mmCIF file of C-alpha atoms in Angstrom:
data_model
loop_
_atom_site.group_PDB
_atom_site.id
_atom_site.type_symbol
_atom_site.label_atom_id
_atom_site.label_comp_id
_atom_site.label_asym_id
_atom_site.label_seq_id
_atom_site.Cartn_x
_atom_site.Cartn_y
_atom_site.Cartn_z
ATOM 1 C CA ASN G 1 129.464 83.768 88.410
ATOM 2 C CA HIS G 2 126.442 85.895 89.310
ATOM 3 C CA PRO G 3 125.262 84.658 92.750
ATOM 4 C CA ALA G 4 121.596 84.737 91.692
ATOM 5 C CA TYR G 5 122.258 81.716 89.451
ATOM 6 C CA ASP G 6 123.026 79.617 92.521
ATOM 7 C CA LYS G 7 119.960 77.605 93.536
ATOM 8 C CA GLN G 8 120.462 77.989 97.287
ATOM 9 C CA VAL G 9 121.028 81.741 96.973
ATOM 10 C CA ARG G 10 117.867 82.078 94.884
ATOM 11 C CA ALA G 11 115.831 80.158 97.448
ATOM 12 C CA THR G 12 116.904 82.631 100.127
ATOM 13 C CA LEU G 13 116.394 85.761 98.031
ATOM 14 C CA ALA G 14 112.939 84.574 96.906
ATOM 15 C CA ASN G 15 111.762 84.843 100.515
ATOM 16 C CA PRO G 16 110.464 88.416 101.026
ATOM 17 C CA SER G 17 110.850 88.205 104.807
ATOM 18 C CA ILE G 18 114.599 87.887 104.197
ATOM 19 C CA SER G 19 115.529 89.715 100.992
ATOM 20 C CA LEU G 20 112.901 92.484 100.927
ATOM 21 C CA LEU G 21 113.646 93.509 104.506
ATOM 22 C CA ALA G 22 117.372 93.403 103.828
ATOM 23 C CA TYR G 23 117.556 95.106 100.427
ATOM 24 C CA GLY G 24 114.174 96.636 99.525
ATOM 25 C CA HIS G 25 113.699 100.392 99.186
ATOM 26 C CA VAL G 26 110.572 102.545 99.050
ATOM 27 C CA GLN G 27 109.766 106.217 98.903
ATOM 28 C CA ASP G 28 108.874 107.317 102.419
ATOM 29 C CA GLN G 29 105.310 108.652 102.588
ATOM 30 C CA SER G 30 106.084 111.215 105.275
ATOM 31 C CA THR G 31 109.374 112.634 103.924
ATOM 32 C CA GLY G 32 109.463 111.622 100.245
ATOM 33 C CA ASN G 33 112.979 110.198 100.620
ATOM 34 C CA ALA G 34 114.158 106.784 99.439
ATOM 35 C CA ILE G 35 114.514 104.614 102.547
ATOM 36 C CA ARG G 36 115.049 100.948 103.407
ATOM 37 C CA TYR G 37 111.765 99.032 103.432
ATOM 38 C CA ASN G 38 110.378 98.346 106.896
ATOM 39 C CA PRO G 39 106.895 96.757 107.162
ATOM 40 C CA ASN G 40 106.474 98.315 110.607
ATOM 41 C CA ALA G 41 107.424 101.849 109.598
ATOM 42 C CA ILE G 42 103.871 103.080 108.945
ATOM 43 C CA THR G 43 101.686 100.150 110.064
ATOM 44 C CA ASP G 44 101.570 98.023 113.179
ATOM 45 C CA ARG G 45 100.545 94.739 111.557
ATOM 46 C CA LEU G 46 99.093 95.277 108.079
ATOM 47 C CA GLN G 47 102.288 95.212 106.017
ATOM 48 C CA SER G 48 103.981 92.576 108.169
ATOM 49 C CA THR G 49 100.939 90.352 107.583
ATOM 50 C CA ILE G 50 101.388 90.746 103.823
ATOM 51 C CA VAL G 51 105.098 89.904 104.041
ATOM 52 C CA SER G 52 104.264 86.872 106.172
ATOM 53 C CA TYR G 53 101.652 85.714 103.667
ATOM 54 C CA PHE G 54 104.055 85.791 100.713
ATOM 55 C CA SER G 55 106.874 84.229 102.754
ATOM 56 C CA ASN G 56 105.003 81.507 104.624
ATOM 57 C CA PRO G 57 101.356 81.296 103.496
ATOM 58 C CA PRO G 58 98.804 79.295 105.503
ATOM 59 C CA LEU G 59 97.517 76.030 104.031
ATOM 60 C CA THR G 60 94.125 74.363 103.837
ATOM 61 C CA ALA G 61 93.505 70.870 105.218
ATOM 62 C CA ASP G 62 94.143 69.613 101.664
ATOM 63 C CA GLY G 63 97.562 71.271 101.591
ATOM 64 C CA GLN G 64 96.605 74.083 99.217
ATOM 65 C CA VAL G 65 97.876 77.613 99.802
ATOM 66 C CA ARG G 66 95.117 79.826 101.163
ATOM 67 C CA TRP G 67 94.114 83.075 99.448
ATOM 68 C CA LEU G 68 94.176 86.288 101.458
ATOM 69 C CA VAL G 69 91.348 88.830 101.457
ATOM 70 C CA LEU G 70 92.621 91.993 103.116
ATOM 71 C CA LEU G 71 90.241 94.760 104.182
ATOM 72 C CA GLY G 72 92.071 97.869 105.298
ATOM 73 C CA TYR G 73 92.326 101.626 105.470
ATOM 74 C CA ARG G 74 93.837 104.077 103.003
ATOM 75 C CA GLN G 75 97.500 105.110 102.837
ATOM 76 C CA ALA G 76 98.677 101.905 104.493
ATOM 77 C CA GLY G 77 100.810 100.574 101.645
ATOM 78 C CA LYS G 78 98.419 97.636 101.212
ATOM 79 C CA SER G 79 98.824 97.864 97.420
ATOM 80 C CA THR G 80 102.571 98.498 97.366
ATOM 81 C CA ALA G 81 103.605 95.816 99.872
ATOM 82 C CA PRO G 82 102.172 92.864 97.867
ATOM 83 C CA GLU G 83 103.987 94.043 94.734
ATOM 84 C CA LEU G 84 107.293 94.350 96.580
ATOM 85 C CA CYS G 85 106.835 90.863 98.028
ATOM 86 C CA ALA G 86 105.948 89.539 94.582
ATOM 87 C CA TYR G 87 109.092 91.187 93.222
ATOM 88 C CA ALA G 88 111.313 89.094 95.497
ATOM 89 C CA LYS G 89 109.315 85.970 94.682
ATOM 90 C CA THR G 90 109.348 86.538 90.929
ATOM 91 C CA ALA G 91 112.911 87.788 90.591
ATOM 92 C CA TYR G 92 114.395 84.579 92.006
ATOM 93 C CA THR G 93 111.916 81.849 91.040
ATOM 94 C CA PRO G 94 112.394 80.586 87.457
ATOM 95 C CA GLY G 95 109.137 80.542 85.514
ATOM 96 C CA TRP G 96 107.167 82.381 88.210
ATOM 97 C CA ASP G 97 104.320 84.432 86.731
ATOM 98 C CA HIS G 98 102.909 87.305 88.784
ATOM 99 C CA VAL G 99 99.923 89.374 87.688
ATOM 100 C CA CYS G 100 98.563 92.498 89.336
ATOM 101 C CA ILE G 101 95.241 94.008 88.320
ATOM 102 C CA ALA G 102 94.592 97.515 89.626
ATOM 103 C CA ASP G 103 91.420 99.550 89.250
ATOM 104 C CA THR G 104 92.736 101.887 86.521
ATOM 105 C CA ARG G 105 95.548 101.834 83.986
ATOM 106 C CA ASN G 106 97.226 104.887 85.495
ATOM 107 C CA ARG G 107 97.242 103.406 88.976
ATOM 108 C CA ALA G 108 98.476 100.064 87.641
ATOM 109 C CA GLU G 109 101.441 101.779 86.017
ATOM 110 C CA TYR G 110 102.025 103.959 89.070
ATOM 111 C CA LEU G 111 101.991 100.900 91.307
ATOM 112 C CA HIS G 112 104.368 98.997 89.043
ATOM 113 C CA GLY G 113 106.656 102.014 89.059
ATOM 114 C CA ARG G 114 107.289 101.313 92.742
ATOM 115 C CA VAL G 115 108.549 97.853 91.776
ATOM 116 C CA HIS G 116 111.035 99.403 89.349
ATOM 117 C CA PHE G 117 111.988 101.899 92.068
ATOM 118 C CA CYS G 118 112.865 98.979 94.347
ATOM 119 C CA HIS G 119 114.562 96.969 91.582
ATOM 120 C CA ASN G 120 116.836 99.860 90.599
ATOM 121 C CA ARG G 121 118.014 100.220 94.201
ATOM 122 C CA TRP G 122 118.525 96.495 94.816
ATOM 123 C CA PRO G 123 122.243 95.697 95.335
ATOM 124 C CA GLU G 124 123.722 95.225 91.882
ATOM 125 C CA ALA G 125 125.845 92.299 93.052
ATOM 126 C CA ILE G 126 122.729 90.169 93.669
ATOM 127 C CA ARG G 127 120.142 91.932 91.485
ATOM 128 C CA SER G 128 118.256 89.466 89.329
ATOM 129 C CA PRO G 129 119.250 89.916 85.656
ATOM 130 C CA THR G 130 116.523 91.218 83.350
ATOM 131 C CA HIS G 131 116.043 91.257 79.596
ATOM 132 C CA GLY G 132 117.241 94.339 77.784
ATOM 133 C CA GLY G 133 114.909 97.149 76.865
ATOM 134 C CA ARG G 134 112.751 99.554 78.816
ATOM 135 C CA GLU G 135 109.721 97.846 80.363
ATOM 136 C CA VAL G 136 106.888 99.938 81.794
ATOM 137 C CA ARG G 137 103.988 97.584 82.574
ATOM 138 C CA GLN G 138 106.074 94.477 83.185
ATOM 139 C CA LEU G 139 109.412 93.249 84.455
ATOM 140 C CA THR G 140 110.939 90.194 82.761
ATOM 141 C CA PHE G 141 113.833 88.380 84.404
ATOM 142 C CA ASP G 142 116.388 85.977 82.967
ATOM 143 C CA PRO G 143 114.426 82.671 82.797
ATOM 144 C CA ALA G 144 117.309 80.827 84.436
ATOM 145 C CA VAL G 145 116.867 83.006 87.524
ATOM 146 C CA GLY G 146 113.349 84.438 87.676
ATOM 147 C CA GLY G 147 110.004 84.860 85.973
ATOM 148 C CA LYS G 148 107.815 87.766 84.922
ATOM 149 C CA MET G 149 105.709 90.472 86.575
ATOM 150 C CA ARG G 150 102.809 92.183 84.792
ATOM 151 C CA VAL G 151 100.235 94.836 85.651
ATOM 152 C CA LEU G 152 96.814 95.131 84.033
ATOM 153 C CA SER G 153 93.844 97.451 84.385
ATOM 154 C CA GLY G 154 90.477 96.516 85.865
ATOM 155 C CA GLU G 155 88.824 98.967 83.460
ATOM 156 C CA SER G 156 88.838 96.272 80.768
ATOM 157 C CA GLY G 157 85.813 93.964 80.682
ATOM 158 C CA ALA G 158 87.758 90.743 79.990
ATOM 159 C CA VAL G 159 91.036 91.617 81.683
ATOM 160 C CA GLY G 160 91.334 88.235 83.396
ATOM 161 C CA ILE G 161 90.933 86.000 80.356
ATOM 162 C CA GLY G 162 93.874 83.759 79.556
ATOM 163 C CA GLN G 163 95.720 84.496 82.791
ATOM 164 C CA SER G 164 97.152 81.614 84.810
ATOM 165 C CA PRO G 165 99.526 83.254 87.296
ATOM 166 C CA ASP G 166 101.470 81.669 90.122
ATOM 167 C CA SER G 167 100.671 84.738 92.208
ATOM 168 C CA PHE G 168 97.867 87.232 91.720
ATOM 169 C CA HIS G 169 97.241 90.608 93.347
ATOM 170 C CA GLY G 170 93.875 92.312 92.933
ATOM 171 C CA SER G 171 94.037 95.948 94.042
ATOM 172 C CA GLU G 172 91.043 98.125 95.032
ATOM 173 C CA ILE G 173 88.549 95.516 93.862
ATOM 174 C CA PRO G 174 85.339 97.609 94.205
ATOM 175 C CA PHE G 175 86.604 100.054 91.585
ATOM 176 C CA TRP G 176 87.189 97.495 88.824
ATOM 177 C CA GLY G 177 84.899 97.726 85.816
ATOM 178 C CA ASP G 178 83.195 94.368 86.548
ATOM 179 C CA ALA G 179 85.036 92.543 89.332
ATOM 180 C CA GLU G 180 82.696 89.545 89.442
ATOM 181 C CA ARG G 181 83.027 88.750 85.737
ATOM 182 C CA GLN G 182 86.736 89.549 85.590
ATOM 183 C CA PHE G 183 87.553 87.352 88.557
ATOM 184 C CA SER G 184 85.480 84.496 87.109
ATOM 185 C CA LEU G 185 87.985 84.408 84.239
ATOM 186 C CA ILE G 186 90.959 84.128 86.594
ATOM 187 C CA PHE G 187 89.515 81.796 89.230
ATOM 188 C CA PRO G 188 89.366 78.562 87.131
ATOM 189 C CA SER G 189 93.039 78.851 86.173
ATOM 190 C CA MET G 190 94.165 79.043 89.797
ATOM 191 C CA ILE G 191 91.739 76.998 91.918
ATOM 192 C CA ASN G 192 93.425 73.634 91.266
ATOM 193 C CA ARG G 193 96.999 74.913 91.525
ATOM 194 C CA ASP G 194 98.072 74.022 95.040
ATOM 195 C CA HIS G 195 100.917 76.541 95.252
ATOM 196 C CA SER G 196 99.146 79.585 93.766
ATOM 197 C CA LEU G 197 99.133 82.753 95.865
ATOM 198 C CA MET G 198 96.316 85.291 95.735
ATOM 199 C CA LEU G 199 95.827 88.541 97.619
ATOM 200 C CA LEU G 200 92.754 90.717 97.136
ATOM 201 C CA GLU G 201 92.697 94.073 98.899
ATOM 202 C CA ALA G 202 90.568 97.200 99.169
ATOM 203 C CA THR G 203 88.923 99.569 101.590
ATOM 204 C CA PRO G 204 85.345 98.974 102.865
ATOM 205 C CA TRP G 205 82.580 99.213 100.263
ATOM 206 C CA GLU G 206 78.833 98.740 99.885
ATOM 207 C CA ALA G 207 77.142 95.776 101.572
ATOM 208 C CA ASP G 208 75.635 94.355 98.368
ATOM 209 C CA SER G 209 78.923 94.378 96.428
ATOM 210 C CA TRP G 210 81.066 91.489 95.147
ATOM 211 C CA TRP G 211 83.880 92.730 97.369
ATOM 212 C CA HIS G 212 81.672 92.527 100.469
ATOM 213 C CA ASP G 213 80.766 88.935 99.558
ATOM 214 C CA ARG G 214 84.469 87.994 99.278
ATOM 215 C CA CYS G 215 85.155 89.507 102.689
ATOM 216 C CA THR G 216 82.257 87.571 104.189
ATOM 217 C CA GLU G 217 83.394 84.267 102.654
ATOM 218 C CA ALA G 218 86.948 84.832 103.836
ATOM 219 C CA ARG G 219 85.816 85.825 107.317
ATOM 220 C CA TYR G 220 84.079 82.459 107.688
ATOM 221 C CA GLY G 221 86.976 80.570 106.097
ATOM 222 C CA ASP G 222 85.038 79.277 103.082
ATOM 223 C CA GLY G 223 87.093 77.473 100.449
ATOM 224 C CA ARG G 224 90.676 78.654 100.199
ATOM 225 C CA TRP G 225 89.968 82.120 101.593
ATOM 226 C CA VAL G 226 91.559 83.580 104.719
ATOM 227 C CA TYR G 227 90.623 87.003 106.074
ATOM 228 C CA ALA G 228 92.504 89.954 107.551
ATOM 229 C CA PHE G 229 90.897 93.219 108.679
ATOM 230 C CA PHE G 230 92.865 96.266 109.791
ATOM 231 C CA PRO G 231 91.110 99.360 111.213
ATOM 232 C CA PHE G 232 92.628 102.787 110.667
ATOM 233 C CA TRP G 233 94.359 102.865 114.068
ATOM 234 C CA ASP G 234 96.776 100.217 112.782
ATOM 235 C CA GLY G 235 98.339 103.017 110.727
ATOM 236 C CA LEU G 236 101.109 105.024 112.371
ATOM 237 C CA LEU G 237 100.648 107.919 109.924
ATOM 238 C CA ASN G 238 97.113 108.419 111.286
ATOM 239 C CA ARG G 239 98.286 109.107 114.818
ATOM 240 C CA ARG G 240 98.410 112.543 116.414
ATOM 241 C CA VAL G 241 99.285 113.807 119.858
ATOM 242 C CA TRP G 242 96.120 114.535 121.839
ATOM 243 C CA ARG G 243 95.896 117.902 123.535
ATOM 244 C CA PRO G 244 95.411 117.493 127.321
#
């Protein structure tokens, strides 16, 4: 009788713009307290853009979901927000496979810890059932209700091999061990999947880098890429009162 087994309920809860805003929790950056997730709490548009992408992604002329390249500032939640959105998507979509690759193993685990933080505070009455056991680098849901979330480290040279996720989040791309080679292992498994979601994010980096090339391609709308740039004044935590 668990409501998450109802197809219509799952379809609603899988939409981050509905379920994440209603039930998600994060640790507030300014106070350290657990609070209800609000994409506009510390950013004007950055986090709400991420929620919008996972909830209602733009399409190409061929009907394929576009892939978001997000260039932003630090301490904006641009790594946490995609994982929270992916949590809602994965928890209530049977068979959904989400992969996150962060720059280091420690940061990958730290980032995934925020997903568990949210999951543990999700209302128990509608929380997606998970398999027993303590999971650290992944979260596996009952296959009748949801899918699986995994985090990997960009320190590994062949981290992308064998992956074929429904949604993929690449965090702090310039700091991966070899982003160009690693992404080349992921790209073929996703390019022909019309529904696949991809979000790559980082701060600005050197002009001759692979990350800079992705930003340039996305800025001009090449292929499936779509671009979003947020300067530091989008962040509410960066604001101070000016002395007269």
